[in-house]
PDB file of C-alpha atoms in Angstrom:
ATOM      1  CA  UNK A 297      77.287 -35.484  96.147  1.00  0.00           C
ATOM      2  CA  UNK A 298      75.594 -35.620  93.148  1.00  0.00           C
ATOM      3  CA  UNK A 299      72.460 -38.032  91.984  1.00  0.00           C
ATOM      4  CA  UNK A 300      71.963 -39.233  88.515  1.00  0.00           C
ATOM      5  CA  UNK A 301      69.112 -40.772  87.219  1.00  0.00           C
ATOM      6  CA  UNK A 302      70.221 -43.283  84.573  1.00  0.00           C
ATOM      7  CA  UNK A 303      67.349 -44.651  81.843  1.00  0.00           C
ATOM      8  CA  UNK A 304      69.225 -48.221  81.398  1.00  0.00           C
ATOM      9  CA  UNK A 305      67.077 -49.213  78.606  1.00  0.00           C
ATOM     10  CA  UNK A 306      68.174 -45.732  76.524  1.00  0.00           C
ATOM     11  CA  UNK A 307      71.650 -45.701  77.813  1.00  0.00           C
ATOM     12  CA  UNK A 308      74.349 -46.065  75.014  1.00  0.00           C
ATOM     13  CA  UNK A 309      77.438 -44.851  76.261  1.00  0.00           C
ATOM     14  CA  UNK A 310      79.579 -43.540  78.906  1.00  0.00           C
ATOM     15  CA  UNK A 311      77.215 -41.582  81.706  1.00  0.00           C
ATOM     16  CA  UNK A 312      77.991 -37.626  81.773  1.00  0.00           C
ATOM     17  CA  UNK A 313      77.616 -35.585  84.772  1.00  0.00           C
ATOM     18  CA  UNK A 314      75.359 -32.714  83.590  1.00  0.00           C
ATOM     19  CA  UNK A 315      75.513 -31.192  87.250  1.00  0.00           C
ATOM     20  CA  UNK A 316      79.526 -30.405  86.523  1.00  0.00           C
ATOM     21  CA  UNK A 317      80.060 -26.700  84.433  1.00  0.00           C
ATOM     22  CA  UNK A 318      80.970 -27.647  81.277  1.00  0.00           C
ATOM     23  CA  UNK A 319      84.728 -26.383  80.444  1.00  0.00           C
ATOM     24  CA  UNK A 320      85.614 -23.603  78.161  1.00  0.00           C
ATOM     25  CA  UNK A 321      88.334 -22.388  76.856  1.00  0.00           C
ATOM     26  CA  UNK A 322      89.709 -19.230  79.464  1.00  0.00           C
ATOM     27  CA  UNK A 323      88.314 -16.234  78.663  1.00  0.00           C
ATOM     28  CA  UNK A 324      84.945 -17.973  76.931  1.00  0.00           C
ATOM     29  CA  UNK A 325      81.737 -18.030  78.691  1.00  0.00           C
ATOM     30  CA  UNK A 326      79.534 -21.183  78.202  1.00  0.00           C
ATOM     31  CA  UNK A 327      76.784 -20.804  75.564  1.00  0.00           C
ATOM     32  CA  UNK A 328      74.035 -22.448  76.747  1.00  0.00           C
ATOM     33  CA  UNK A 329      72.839 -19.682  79.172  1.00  0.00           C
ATOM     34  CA  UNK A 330      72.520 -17.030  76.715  1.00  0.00           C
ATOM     35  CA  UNK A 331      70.923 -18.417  74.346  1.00  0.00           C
ATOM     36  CA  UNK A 332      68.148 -20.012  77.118  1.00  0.00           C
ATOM     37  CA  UNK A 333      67.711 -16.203  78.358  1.00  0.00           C
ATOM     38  CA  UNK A 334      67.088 -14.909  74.897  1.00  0.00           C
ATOM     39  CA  UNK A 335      64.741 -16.925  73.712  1.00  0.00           C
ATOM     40  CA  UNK A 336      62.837 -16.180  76.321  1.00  0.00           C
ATOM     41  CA  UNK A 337      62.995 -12.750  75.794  1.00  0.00           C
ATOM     42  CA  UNK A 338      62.324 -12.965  72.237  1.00  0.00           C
ATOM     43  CA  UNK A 339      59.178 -14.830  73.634  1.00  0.00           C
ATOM     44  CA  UNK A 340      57.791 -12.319  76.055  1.00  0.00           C
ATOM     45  CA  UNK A 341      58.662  -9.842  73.269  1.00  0.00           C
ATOM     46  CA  UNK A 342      56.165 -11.671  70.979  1.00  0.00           C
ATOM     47  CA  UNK A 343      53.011 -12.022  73.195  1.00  0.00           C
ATOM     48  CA  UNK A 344      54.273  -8.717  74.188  1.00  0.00           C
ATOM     49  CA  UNK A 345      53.465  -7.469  70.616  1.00  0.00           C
ATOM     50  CA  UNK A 346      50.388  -9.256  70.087  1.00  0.00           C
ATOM     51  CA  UNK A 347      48.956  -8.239  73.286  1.00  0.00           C
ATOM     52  CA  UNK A 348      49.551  -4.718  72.268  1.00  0.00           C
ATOM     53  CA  UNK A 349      48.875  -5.263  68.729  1.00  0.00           C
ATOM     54  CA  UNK A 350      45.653  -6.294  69.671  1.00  0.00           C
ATOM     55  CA  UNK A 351      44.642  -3.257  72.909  1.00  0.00           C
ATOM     56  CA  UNK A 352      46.414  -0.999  70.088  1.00  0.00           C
ATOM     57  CA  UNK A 353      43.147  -1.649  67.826  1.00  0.00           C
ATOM     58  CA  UNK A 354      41.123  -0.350  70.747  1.00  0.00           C
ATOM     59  CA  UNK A 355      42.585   2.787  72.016  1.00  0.00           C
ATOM     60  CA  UNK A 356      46.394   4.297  71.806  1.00  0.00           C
ATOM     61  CA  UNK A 357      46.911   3.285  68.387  1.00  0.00           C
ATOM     62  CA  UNK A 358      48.870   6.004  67.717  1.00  0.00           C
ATOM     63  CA  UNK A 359      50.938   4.915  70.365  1.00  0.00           C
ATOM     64  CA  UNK A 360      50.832   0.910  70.471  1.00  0.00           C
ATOM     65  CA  UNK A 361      50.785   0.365  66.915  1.00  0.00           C
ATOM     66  CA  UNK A 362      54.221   1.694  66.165  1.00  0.00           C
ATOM     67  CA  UNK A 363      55.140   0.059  69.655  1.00  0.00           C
ATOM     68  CA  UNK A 364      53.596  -3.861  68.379  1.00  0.00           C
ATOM     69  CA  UNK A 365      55.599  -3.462  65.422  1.00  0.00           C
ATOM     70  CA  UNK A 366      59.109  -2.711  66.987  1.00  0.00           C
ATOM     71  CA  UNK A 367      58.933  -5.517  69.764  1.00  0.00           C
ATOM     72  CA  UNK A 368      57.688  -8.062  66.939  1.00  0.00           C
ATOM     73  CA  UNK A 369      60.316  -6.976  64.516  1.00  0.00           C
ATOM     74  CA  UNK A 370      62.875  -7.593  67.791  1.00  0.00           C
ATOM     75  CA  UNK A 371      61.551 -10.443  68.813  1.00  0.00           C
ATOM     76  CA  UNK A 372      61.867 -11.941  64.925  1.00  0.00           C
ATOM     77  CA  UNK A 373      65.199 -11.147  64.787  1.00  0.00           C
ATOM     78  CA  UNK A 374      66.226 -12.775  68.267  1.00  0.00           C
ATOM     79  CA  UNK A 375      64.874 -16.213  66.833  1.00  0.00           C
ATOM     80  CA  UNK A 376      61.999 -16.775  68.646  1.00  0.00           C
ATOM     81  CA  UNK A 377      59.847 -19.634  69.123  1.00  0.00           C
ATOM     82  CA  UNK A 378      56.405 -17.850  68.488  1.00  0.00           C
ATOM     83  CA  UNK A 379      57.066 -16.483  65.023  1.00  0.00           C
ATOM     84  CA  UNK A 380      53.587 -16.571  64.348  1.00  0.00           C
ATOM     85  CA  UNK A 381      52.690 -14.788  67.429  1.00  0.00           C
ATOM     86  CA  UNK A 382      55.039 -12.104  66.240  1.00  0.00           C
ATOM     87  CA  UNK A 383      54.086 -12.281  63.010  1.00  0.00           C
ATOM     88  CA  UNK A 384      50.174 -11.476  64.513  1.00  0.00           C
ATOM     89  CA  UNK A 385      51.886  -9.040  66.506  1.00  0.00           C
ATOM     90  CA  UNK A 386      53.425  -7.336  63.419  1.00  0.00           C
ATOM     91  CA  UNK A 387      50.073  -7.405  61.758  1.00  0.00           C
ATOM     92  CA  UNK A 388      48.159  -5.890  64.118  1.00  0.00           C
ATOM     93  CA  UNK A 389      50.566  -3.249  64.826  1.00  0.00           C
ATOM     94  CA  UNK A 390      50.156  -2.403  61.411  1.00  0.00           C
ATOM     95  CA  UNK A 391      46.493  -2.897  61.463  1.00  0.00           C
ATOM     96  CA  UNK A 392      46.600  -0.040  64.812  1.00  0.00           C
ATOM     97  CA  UNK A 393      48.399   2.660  62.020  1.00  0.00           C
ATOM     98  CA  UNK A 394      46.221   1.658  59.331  1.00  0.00           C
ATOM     99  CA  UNK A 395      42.894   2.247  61.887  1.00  0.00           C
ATOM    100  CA  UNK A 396      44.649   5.603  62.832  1.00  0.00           C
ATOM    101  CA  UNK A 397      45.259   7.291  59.042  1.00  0.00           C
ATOM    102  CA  UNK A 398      41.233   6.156  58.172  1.00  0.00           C
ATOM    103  CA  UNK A 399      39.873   7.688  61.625  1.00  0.00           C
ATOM    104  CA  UNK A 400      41.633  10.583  60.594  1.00  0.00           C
ATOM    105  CA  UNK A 401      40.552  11.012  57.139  1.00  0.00           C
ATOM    106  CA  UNK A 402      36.973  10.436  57.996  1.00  0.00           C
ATOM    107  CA  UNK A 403      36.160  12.103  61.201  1.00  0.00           C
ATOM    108  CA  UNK A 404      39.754  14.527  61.078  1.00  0.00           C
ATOM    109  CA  UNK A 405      39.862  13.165  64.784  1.00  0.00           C
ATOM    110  CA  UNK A 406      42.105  10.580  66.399  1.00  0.00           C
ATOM    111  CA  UNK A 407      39.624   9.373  68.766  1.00  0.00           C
ATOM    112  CA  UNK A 408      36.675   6.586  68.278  1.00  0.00           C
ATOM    113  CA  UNK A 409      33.215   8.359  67.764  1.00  0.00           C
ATOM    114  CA  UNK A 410      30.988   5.275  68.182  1.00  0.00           C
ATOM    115  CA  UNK A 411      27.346   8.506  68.831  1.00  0.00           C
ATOM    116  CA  UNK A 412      25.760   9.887  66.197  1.00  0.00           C
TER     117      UNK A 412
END
């Protein structure tokens, strides 16, 4: 049994029963499902980024940086609906390298040096 909620007002046409599977043809899986689970991947993969984009400026750039930057450039290419949250993601990840090479060239360290 099955309960359907029916806007009369809106209602055009024949009523569909979006509890029922939708058919496919044998051997074809339904699309919907994917695509739901990936975007929502490619989402997580995008705050993902920025979050580490932005602890990579802090400490572990040499590790987080290059780490931001592969998760945002994933999480562009799975379509997701944050781009600009990637896109900061990307940014700072690049921002964590570019950090890295100048603490090196100044202080020939890796490490923050914040005493005199």
């Amino acid at each position: 049994m099955t309960l359907t909620l029916i806007d009369r007002a809106r209602r055009t046409g024949p009523v569909i029963d979006r509890g029922a599977a939708p058919e496919a043809a044998p051997g074809q899986a339904p699309e919907s499902a994917p695509r739901r689970a990936t975007g929502r991947e490619a989402d997580g993969l995008a705050v993902a980024s920025f979050v580490l984009g932005l602890v990579g400026l802090l400490a572990f750039n040499l590790l987080l940086g290059p780490t931001a930057i592969v998760m945002a450039l994933l999480s562009l290419a799975r379509r997701t609906r944050r781009p600009g949250r990637a896109c900061l993601g990307l940014a700072l990840g690049v921002a964590d390298l570019v950090v890295l090479a100048v603490l090196v060239t100044v202080n020939g360290t890796v490490a923050w040096n914040l005493g005199a």
